[in-house]
Amino acid sequence: MQTVLYARVSTTDQTIAHQEKQARDAGFVLDRVISDDGVSGVTTRLLDRPEGRRLFDILRSGDVLVVRWVDRLGRNYADVTETIREFMRRGVVIKTIINRMTFDGATTDPMQQAVRDALIGFMAASAQAQAEATKAAQAAGIEHAKATEGNAYRGRKPSFTRAQMGTVRDMLAQGAGVSAIAKATGLSRQSIYRIKDDPSEAEAALVKWGM
């Protein structure tokens, strides 16, 4: 049996190393790290990614697949739910770093199966909804930045990076509290509330500063 971390990043200010550190800090003893760098979870299925498809070749019954959250597998509802079910059919256990969720196909109790499948569906739907919300906020932020680009004053430089903003949005979508997000990201509560209360303005600030 082996424990495999799958990490995925889609932007240059995210890192595979950070996701690996999160996994080890959470107590996972990793045998292998499989990663896709610069790959969208919205438009590219796990099976179609250069390294993602390796998971289908190397994972066997009894193996553990670790991901930061289900959005690393993808941000498309149909793809994520089918991927998790396929791994469970193979006897692979999926564990998330955030919220410490565990999904496996061991249970034969129909009620437990229904609860498990409903949770998988909810988390997959949340991943897609968050991706759509992020895309909308980015579009609004870009438009806002364009509307004010004639003004040389850019305001105060954002206290957060794009990667940190993405983490804040993800954790908010997962129901995490502001204190937990502050601890995970190193941001102040004020910065988190700024992102939470006006995501399009936060995006616009990053655009203005070329971040």
Backbone as numpy.savetxt, mean C-alpha at the origin, in Angstrom:
# Nx Ny Nz CAx CAy CAz Cx Cy Cz
9.54 -25.03 4.39 8.69 -23.84 4.39 9.57 -22.60 4.39
9.10 -21.54 3.75 9.86 -20.30 3.67 8.94 -19.11 3.88
9.54 -18.02 4.34 8.81 -16.76 4.50 9.36 -15.78 3.48
8.47 -15.29 2.61 8.87 -14.44 1.50 8.18 -13.09 1.62
8.97 -12.03 1.57 8.40 -10.69 1.52 8.24 -10.27 0.07
7.04 -9.81 -0.28 6.88 -9.19 -1.59 6.71 -7.69 -1.37
7.59 -6.91 -1.99 7.55 -5.45 -1.87 7.35 -4.85 -3.25
6.60 -3.76 -3.30 6.40 -3.07 -4.57 6.41 -1.57 -4.32
7.11 -0.84 -5.19 7.07 0.62 -5.15 6.77 1.10 -6.56
6.06 2.24 -6.64 5.67 2.77 -7.94 6.22 4.15 -8.21
6.83 4.78 -7.20 7.39 6.11 -7.38 8.83 6.14 -6.88
9.59 7.14 -7.32 11.01 7.20 -7.01 11.30 7.53 -5.55
10.31 8.12 -4.84 10.59 8.47 -3.45 10.11 7.40 -2.47
9.75 6.22 -2.99 9.49 5.07 -2.15 10.68 4.12 -2.29
10.90 3.26 -1.32 12.03 2.34 -1.42 11.63 0.94 -0.99
12.23 -0.04 -1.64 12.05 -1.43 -1.26 12.64 -1.66 0.12
13.79 -1.02 0.39 14.48 -1.21 1.66 13.60 -0.83 2.84
12.79 0.22 2.67 11.92 0.65 3.77 10.88 -0.42 4.09
10.31 -1.03 3.05 9.31 -2.07 3.28 9.95 -3.30 3.92
11.17 -3.61 3.53 11.86 -4.73 4.16 12.14 -4.43 5.62
12.55 -3.21 5.93 12.82 -2.83 7.32 11.54 -2.91 8.16
10.42 -2.47 7.57 9.15 -2.56 8.28 8.83 -4.00 8.65
9.07 -4.90 7.71 8.77 -6.32 7.94 9.66 -6.89 9.06
10.95 -6.59 9.00 11.86 -7.12 10.02 11.58 -6.49 11.37
11.26 -5.19 11.38 10.92 -4.52 12.65 9.66 -5.11 13.26
8.77 -5.63 12.42 7.52 -6.23 12.91 7.73 -7.66 13.39
8.96 -8.17 13.26 9.26 -9.49 13.80 9.31 -10.61 12.78
9.15 -10.30 11.51 9.19 -11.35 10.49 10.64 -11.75 10.20
10.89 -13.03 10.16 12.20 -13.56 9.77 12.08 -13.97 8.31
12.72 -13.24 7.44 12.53 -13.41 6.00 13.60 -14.31 5.39
13.15 -15.21 4.56 14.08 -16.06 3.81 14.42 -15.46 2.45
13.45 -14.74 1.87 13.65 -14.14 0.56 12.87 -12.84 0.48
13.37 -11.94 -0.35 12.65 -10.70 -0.66 12.48 -10.63 -2.17
11.24 -10.55 -2.60 10.91 -10.41 -4.02 10.32 -9.03 -4.20
10.79 -8.27 -5.18 10.33 -6.89 -5.29 10.16 -6.45 -6.73
9.20 -5.54 -6.93 9.01 -4.87 -8.21 9.14 -3.38 -7.97
10.03 -2.75 -8.72 10.33 -1.33 -8.54 9.78 -0.55 -9.73
9.00 0.51 -9.43 8.46 1.35 -10.48 7.30 0.74 -11.23
6.55 -0.13 -10.55 5.43 -0.82 -11.19 4.12 -0.40 -10.54
3.15 -0.02 -11.34 1.85 0.40 -10.84 1.02 -0.80 -10.39
0.38 -0.66 -9.25 -0.52 -1.70 -8.78 -1.92 -1.53 -9.33
-2.15 -0.42 -10.01 -3.47 -0.15 -10.59 -3.60 -0.78 -11.97
-2.58 -0.60 -12.78 -2.67 -1.01 -14.19 -2.00 -2.35 -14.49
-1.19 -2.86 -13.57 -0.44 -4.09 -13.84 -0.76 -5.17 -12.81
-1.32 -6.27 -13.28 -1.63 -7.38 -12.38 -0.34 -7.97 -11.80
-0.47 -8.57 -10.63 0.69 -9.20 -9.99 1.31 -10.23 -10.92
0.49 -11.01 -11.59 0.98 -12.06 -12.48 1.73 -11.51 -13.69
1.48 -10.24 -14.02 2.11 -9.62 -15.18 3.35 -8.81 -14.83
3.70 -8.73 -13.56 4.89 -7.98 -13.16 6.13 -8.86 -13.25
7.28 -8.28 -13.57 8.51 -9.07 -13.75 8.81 -10.00 -12.57
8.74 -9.46 -11.34 9.05 -10.27 -10.16 7.80 -10.84 -9.51
6.68 -10.16 -9.66 5.44 -10.63 -9.06 5.07 -12.03 -9.52
5.28 -12.30 -10.79 4.91 -13.62 -11.29 5.80 -14.73 -10.73
6.99 -14.35 -10.25 7.88 -15.35 -9.63 7.24 -15.96 -8.39
6.39 -15.18 -7.72 5.74 -15.69 -6.51 4.91 -16.93 -6.84
4.29 -16.93 -8.01 3.45 -18.07 -8.38 4.31 -19.31 -8.67
5.59 -19.10 -8.95 6.49 -20.21 -9.23 7.15 -20.77 -7.98
7.45 -19.89 -7.02 8.27 -20.33 -5.89 7.48 -20.68 -4.64
6.26 -20.14 -4.49 5.51 -20.37 -3.26 4.83 -21.74 -3.28
4.98 -22.45 -2.17 4.41 -23.79 -2.02 3.56 -23.85 -0.76
2.83 -24.94 -0.62 1.99 -25.14 0.56 2.82 -25.04 1.84
2.34 -24.24 2.78 3.04 -24.04 4.04 3.92 -22.81 4.05
4.19 -22.23 2.88 4.98 -21.00 2.82 4.16 -19.81 3.31
4.87 -18.76 3.74 4.23 -17.54 4.21 4.62 -16.39 3.28
3.64 -15.69 2.78 3.86 -14.50 1.96 3.56 -13.27 2.79
4.55 -12.40 2.96 4.41 -11.19 3.76 4.32 -9.98 2.83
3.37 -9.10 3.08 3.25 -7.84 2.35 2.96 -6.72 3.34
3.40 -5.52 2.99 3.12 -4.38 3.89 1.62 -4.25 4.12
0.86 -4.27 3.05 -0.60 -4.31 3.11 -1.06 -4.89 1.78
-2.33 -5.18 1.63 -2.79 -5.83 0.40 -2.60 -4.96 -0.83
-2.44 -3.64 -0.65 -2.25 -2.76 -1.81 -0.90 -3.01 -2.49
0.05 -3.70 -1.81 1.30 -4.06 -2.47 1.06 -5.16 -3.51
0.08 -6.01 -3.27 -0.28 -7.02 -4.26 -0.95 -6.36 -5.46
-1.71 -5.30 -5.19 -2.36 -4.57 -6.27 -3.40 -3.62 -5.73
-3.90 -2.79 -6.63 -4.94 -1.83 -6.27 -6.18 -2.01 -7.15
-6.31 -3.21 -7.67 -7.48 -3.56 -8.46 -8.23 -4.66 -7.72
-9.49 -4.41 -7.44 -10.29 -5.32 -6.60 -10.26 -6.76 -7.12
-10.59 -6.93 -8.39 -10.68 -8.28 -8.96 -9.33 -9.00 -8.91
-8.25 -8.28 -9.24 -6.93 -8.89 -9.25 -6.49 -9.31 -7.86
-6.68 -8.42 -6.88 -6.22 -8.70 -5.52 -6.99 -9.87 -4.91
-8.31 -9.86 -5.04 -9.10 -10.94 -4.44 -8.77 -12.29 -5.08
-8.62 -12.32 -6.39 -8.31 -13.58 -7.06 -6.89 -14.05 -6.72
-5.95 -13.11 -6.60 -4.58 -13.46 -6.24 -4.53 -14.11 -4.86
-5.18 -13.49 -3.88 -5.17 -14.03 -2.52 -5.84 -15.40 -2.48
-6.96 -15.55 -3.18 -7.65 -16.84 -3.19 -6.81 -17.92 -3.85
-6.09 -17.56 -4.91 -5.23 -18.54 -5.58 -4.12 -19.01 -4.66
-3.49 -18.08 -3.95 -2.43 -18.48 -3.02 -3.00 -19.35 -1.89
-4.19 -19.00 -1.38 -4.79 -19.82 -0.33 -5.11 -21.21 -0.83
-5.56 -21.32 -2.09 -5.84 -22.64 -2.65 -4.58 -23.49 -2.71
-3.43 -22.84 -2.85 -2.16 -23.54 -2.90 -1.60 -23.84 -1.51
-2.28 -23.37 -0.47 -1.82 -23.61 0.89 -0.85 -22.58 1.41
-0.74 -21.45 0.69 0.13 -20.35 1.12 -0.61 -19.47 2.12
0.08 -19.05 3.17 -0.49 -18.14 4.16 -0.03 -16.73 3.84
-0.98 -15.78 3.78 -0.64 -14.38 3.50 -0.75 -13.58 4.79
0.30 -12.81 5.10 0.29 -11.98 6.31 0.65 -10.55 5.94
-0.04 -9.59 6.58 0.24 -8.18 6.34 1.00 -7.60 7.53
1.89 -6.65 7.22 2.63 -5.97 8.29 1.71 -4.99 9.01
1.00 -4.17 8.23 0.03 -3.24 8.81 -1.21 -4.00 9.24
-1.65 -3.80 10.43 -2.84 -4.44 11.01 -2.65 -5.92 11.32
-1.48 -6.50 10.94 -1.15 -7.89 11.28 -2.27 -8.87 10.92
-2.79 -8.76 9.71 -3.83 -9.65 9.24 -3.21 -10.95 8.72
-3.96 -12.06 8.85 -3.53 -13.36 8.34 -4.66 -13.98 7.52
-4.32 -14.41 6.31 -5.29 -15.08 5.45 -4.74 -16.43 5.03
-5.53 -17.48 5.28 -5.13 -18.80 4.82 -6.38 -19.60 4.48
-6.18 -20.72 3.85 -7.30 -21.55 3.43 -7.51 -22.75 4.32
-6.96 -22.72 5.53 -7.00 -23.89 6.40 -8.39 -24.17 6.97
-9.15 -23.13 7.25 -10.44 -23.35 7.88 -11.44 -24.01 6.93
-12.24 -24.90 7.49 -13.31 -25.54 6.72 -14.69 -25.11 7.21
-14.68 -24.28 8.27 -15.95 -23.80 8.81 -16.53 -22.73 7.87
-17.75 -22.94 7.38 -18.31 -21.99 6.40 -18.47 -20.58 6.95
-18.77 -20.44 8.23 -18.93 -19.10 8.81 -17.59 -18.37 8.85
-16.54 -19.08 9.26 -15.21 -18.47 9.28 -14.74 -18.14 7.87
-15.07 -19.00 6.91 -14.71 -18.73 5.52 -15.41 -17.47 5.02
-16.69 -17.31 5.39 -17.45 -16.15 4.94 -16.87 -14.86 5.52
-16.50 -14.89 6.80 -15.91 -13.71 7.44 -14.56 -13.38 6.79
-13.75 -14.41 6.57 -12.44 -14.22 5.94 -12.59 -13.63 4.54
-13.48 -14.20 3.74 -13.65 -13.73 2.36 -14.22 -12.31 2.32
-15.10 -11.99 3.27 -15.66 -10.64 3.33 -14.56 -9.63 3.66
-13.65 -10.02 4.55 -12.55 -9.13 4.94 -11.59 -8.93 3.77
-11.30 -10.01 3.06 -10.44 -9.90 1.88 -11.05 -8.94 0.87
-12.36 -9.10 0.63 -13.05 -8.23 -0.32 -13.02 -6.78 0.12
-13.22 -6.55 1.41 -13.23 -5.18 1.94 -11.86 -4.54 1.78
-10.80 -5.28 2.11 -9.45 -4.71 2.02 -9.05 -4.46 0.56
-9.45 -5.37 -0.33 -9.14 -5.17 -1.75 -9.89 -3.97 -2.30
-11.16 -3.84 -1.90 -11.95 -2.69 -2.35 -11.39 -1.39 -1.80
-10.91 -1.41 -0.55 -10.30 -0.22 0.04 -9.04 0.19 -0.71
-8.25 -0.81 -1.14 -7.03 -0.51 -1.88 -7.35 0.17 -3.20
-8.38 -0.32 -3.91 -8.75 0.30 -5.18 -9.34 1.69 -4.96
-10.21 1.81 -3.93 -10.83 3.11 -3.65 -9.79 4.15 -3.29
-8.77 3.74 -2.51 -7.72 4.67 -2.13 -6.91 5.11 -3.33
-6.66 4.18 -4.27 -5.93 4.53 -5.49 -6.72 5.54 -6.31
-8.02 5.35 -6.40 -8.86 6.27 -7.15 -8.93 7.63 -6.48
-9.00 7.63 -5.14 -9.04 8.89 -4.40 -7.72 9.65 -4.55
-6.61 8.91 -4.51 -5.30 9.52 -4.69 -5.16 10.14 -6.08
-5.63 9.43 -7.08 -5.58 9.94 -8.45 -6.39 11.21 -8.59
-7.58 11.23 -7.96 -8.42 12.42 -8.02 -7.77 13.59 -7.30
-7.14 13.32 -6.15 -6.47 14.38 -5.40 -5.28 14.92 -6.18
-4.55 14.04 -6.85 -3.41 14.48 -7.66 -3.87 15.38 -8.80
-4.96 14.99 -9.46 -5.48 15.80 -10.56 -5.92 17.17 -10.07
-6.62 17.18 -8.91 -7.07 18.45 -8.35 -5.88 19.30 -7.92
-4.86 18.66 -7.35 -3.68 19.40 -6.92 -2.91 20.01 -8.08
-2.81 19.26 -9.17 -2.12 19.77 -10.36 -2.88 20.96 -10.94
-4.19 20.84 -11.01 -4.99 21.95 -11.53 -4.86 23.19 -10.64
-4.85 22.95 -9.34 -4.70 24.07 -8.39 -3.34 24.73 -8.58
-2.31 23.91 -8.75 -0.96 24.46 -8.94 -0.86 25.24 -10.24
-1.48 24.74 -11.30 -1.47 25.43 -12.58 -2.18 26.78 -12.49
-3.28 26.80 -11.73 -4.06 28.03 -11.61 -3.30 29.12 -10.89
-2.33 28.74 -10.07 -1.58 29.73 -9.29 -0.12 29.82 -9.70
0.25 29.18 -10.82 1.66 29.14 -11.20 2.20 30.52 -11.59
1.32 31.46 -11.92 1.79 32.80 -12.26 2.23 33.57 -11.04
1.87 33.08 -9.87 2.25 33.72 -8.62 3.57 33.13 -8.15
4.59 33.97 -8.04 5.92 33.48 -7.66 5.95 32.92 -6.25
5.02 33.32 -5.42 5.01 32.85 -4.03 4.45 31.43 -3.96
5.26 30.51 -3.52 4.84 29.11 -3.47 4.36 28.69 -2.10
4.43 29.59 -1.15 4.05 29.20 0.20 5.16 28.43 0.89
4.89 27.97 2.08 5.89 27.24 2.86 6.13 25.87 2.25
7.37 25.47 2.22 7.71 24.15 1.67 7.05 23.06 2.51
6.44 22.07 1.85 5.75 21.00 2.59 6.69 20.29 3.56
6.17 19.92 4.70 6.95 19.23 5.71 6.91 17.72 5.51
6.33 17.28 4.40 6.20 15.86 4.12 6.62 15.59 2.68
7.08 14.38 2.44 7.43 13.97 1.08 6.22 13.30 0.44
6.32 13.02 -0.85 5.22 12.33 -1.53 5.03 10.92 -0.96
6.14 10.27 -0.64 6.04 8.92 -0.06 5.32 8.96 1.29
5.67 9.96 2.12 5.01 10.08 3.42 3.53 10.39 3.25
3.19 11.24 2.29 1.79 11.54 2.04 1.04 10.29 1.61
1.67 9.47 0.78 1.05 8.23 0.36 0.79 7.29 1.53
1.76 7.21 2.44 1.59 6.37 3.62 0.47 6.88 4.50
0.40 8.21 4.67 -0.68 8.80 5.47 -2.04 8.45 4.86
-2.17 8.60 3.56 -3.45 8.29 2.89 -3.81 6.82 3.05
-2.81 5.95 2.88 -3.07 4.52 3.02 -3.55 4.18 4.42
-2.85 4.70 5.42 -3.19 4.36 6.80 -4.53 4.96 7.21
-4.85 6.15 6.71 -6.15 6.73 6.98 -7.26 5.86 6.39
-7.02 5.35 5.18 -8.01 4.49 4.53 -8.21 3.19 5.31
-7.16 2.77 6.01 -7.24 1.54 6.79 -7.80 1.78 8.20
-8.14 3.05 8.51 -8.74 3.36 9.79 -7.76 3.65 10.90
-6.50 3.85 10.57 -5.49 4.13 11.59 -5.71 5.52 12.18
-5.36 5.68 13.46 -5.49 6.96 14.12 -4.31 7.87 13.81
-4.49 9.14 14.08 -3.45 10.13 13.78 -2.17 9.84 14.56
-2.30 9.44 15.81 -1.11 9.15 16.62 -0.30 7.99 16.03
-1.00 6.95 15.59 -0.33 5.80 15.00 0.37 6.19 13.70
-0.29 7.05 12.91 0.29 7.49 11.65 1.52 8.35 11.91
1.43 9.22 12.91 2.57 10.07 13.26 3.77 9.22 13.66
3.54 8.16 14.41 4.63 7.28 14.85 5.24 6.55 13.66
4.39 6.12 12.72 4.87 5.34 11.57 5.62 6.20 10.56
5.21 7.46 10.42 5.78 8.32 9.38 6.80 9.32 9.89
6.77 9.61 11.20 7.66 10.62 11.74 7.16 12.04 11.50
5.91 12.17 11.02 5.34 13.49 10.76 4.63 14.01 12.00
4.46 15.33 12.05 3.71 15.93 13.14 2.22 15.70 12.92
1.46 15.80 13.98 0.01 15.65 13.87 -0.57 16.73 12.96
0.01 17.93 13.01 -0.46 19.02 12.17 -0.30 18.69 10.69
0.83 18.09 10.32 1.05 17.72 8.93 0.06 16.65 8.48
-0.20 15.71 9.37 -1.14 14.64 9.03 -2.55 15.20 8.84
-2.95 16.12 9.72 -4.27 16.73 9.58 -4.35 17.55 8.29
-3.24 18.17 7.90 -3.23 18.95 6.66 -3.51 18.05 5.46
-2.87 16.89 5.44 -3.10 15.93 4.37 -4.51 15.36 4.43
-4.96 15.06 5.62 -6.28 14.45 5.82 -7.41 15.41 5.45
-7.29 16.66 5.87 -8.39 17.62 5.69 -8.46 18.19 4.29
-7.34 18.29 3.60 -7.34 18.89 2.26 -6.28 18.22 1.39
-6.56 17.00 0.91 -5.56 16.26 0.13 -5.17 16.96 -1.17
-6.11 17.66 -1.80 -5.78 18.33 -3.05 -4.82 19.49 -2.81
-4.97 20.21 -1.72 -4.06 21.30 -1.36 -2.69 20.74 -1.03
-2.65 19.60 -0.33 -1.38 18.96 0.00 -0.66 18.53 -1.27
-1.41 17.99 -2.21 -0.83 17.58 -3.50 -0.32 18.81 -4.26
-1.10 19.89 -4.24 -0.70 21.11 -4.93 0.60 21.67 -4.38
0.77 21.58 -3.05 1.99 22.08 -2.44 3.20 21.28 -2.93
3.05 19.97 -3.04 4.15 19.14 -3.55 4.47 19.49 -5.00
3.43 19.70 -5.79 3.62 20.05 -7.21 4.36 21.38 -7.33
3.95 22.38 -6.56 4.58 23.70 -6.62 6.06 23.64 -6.30
6.43 22.78 -5.37 7.82 22.68 -4.96 8.57 21.61 -5.74
7.92 21.01 -6.73 8.59 20.02 -7.56 8.96 18.77 -6.80
8.14 18.38 -5.82 8.43 17.24 -4.97 7.61 16.02 -5.41
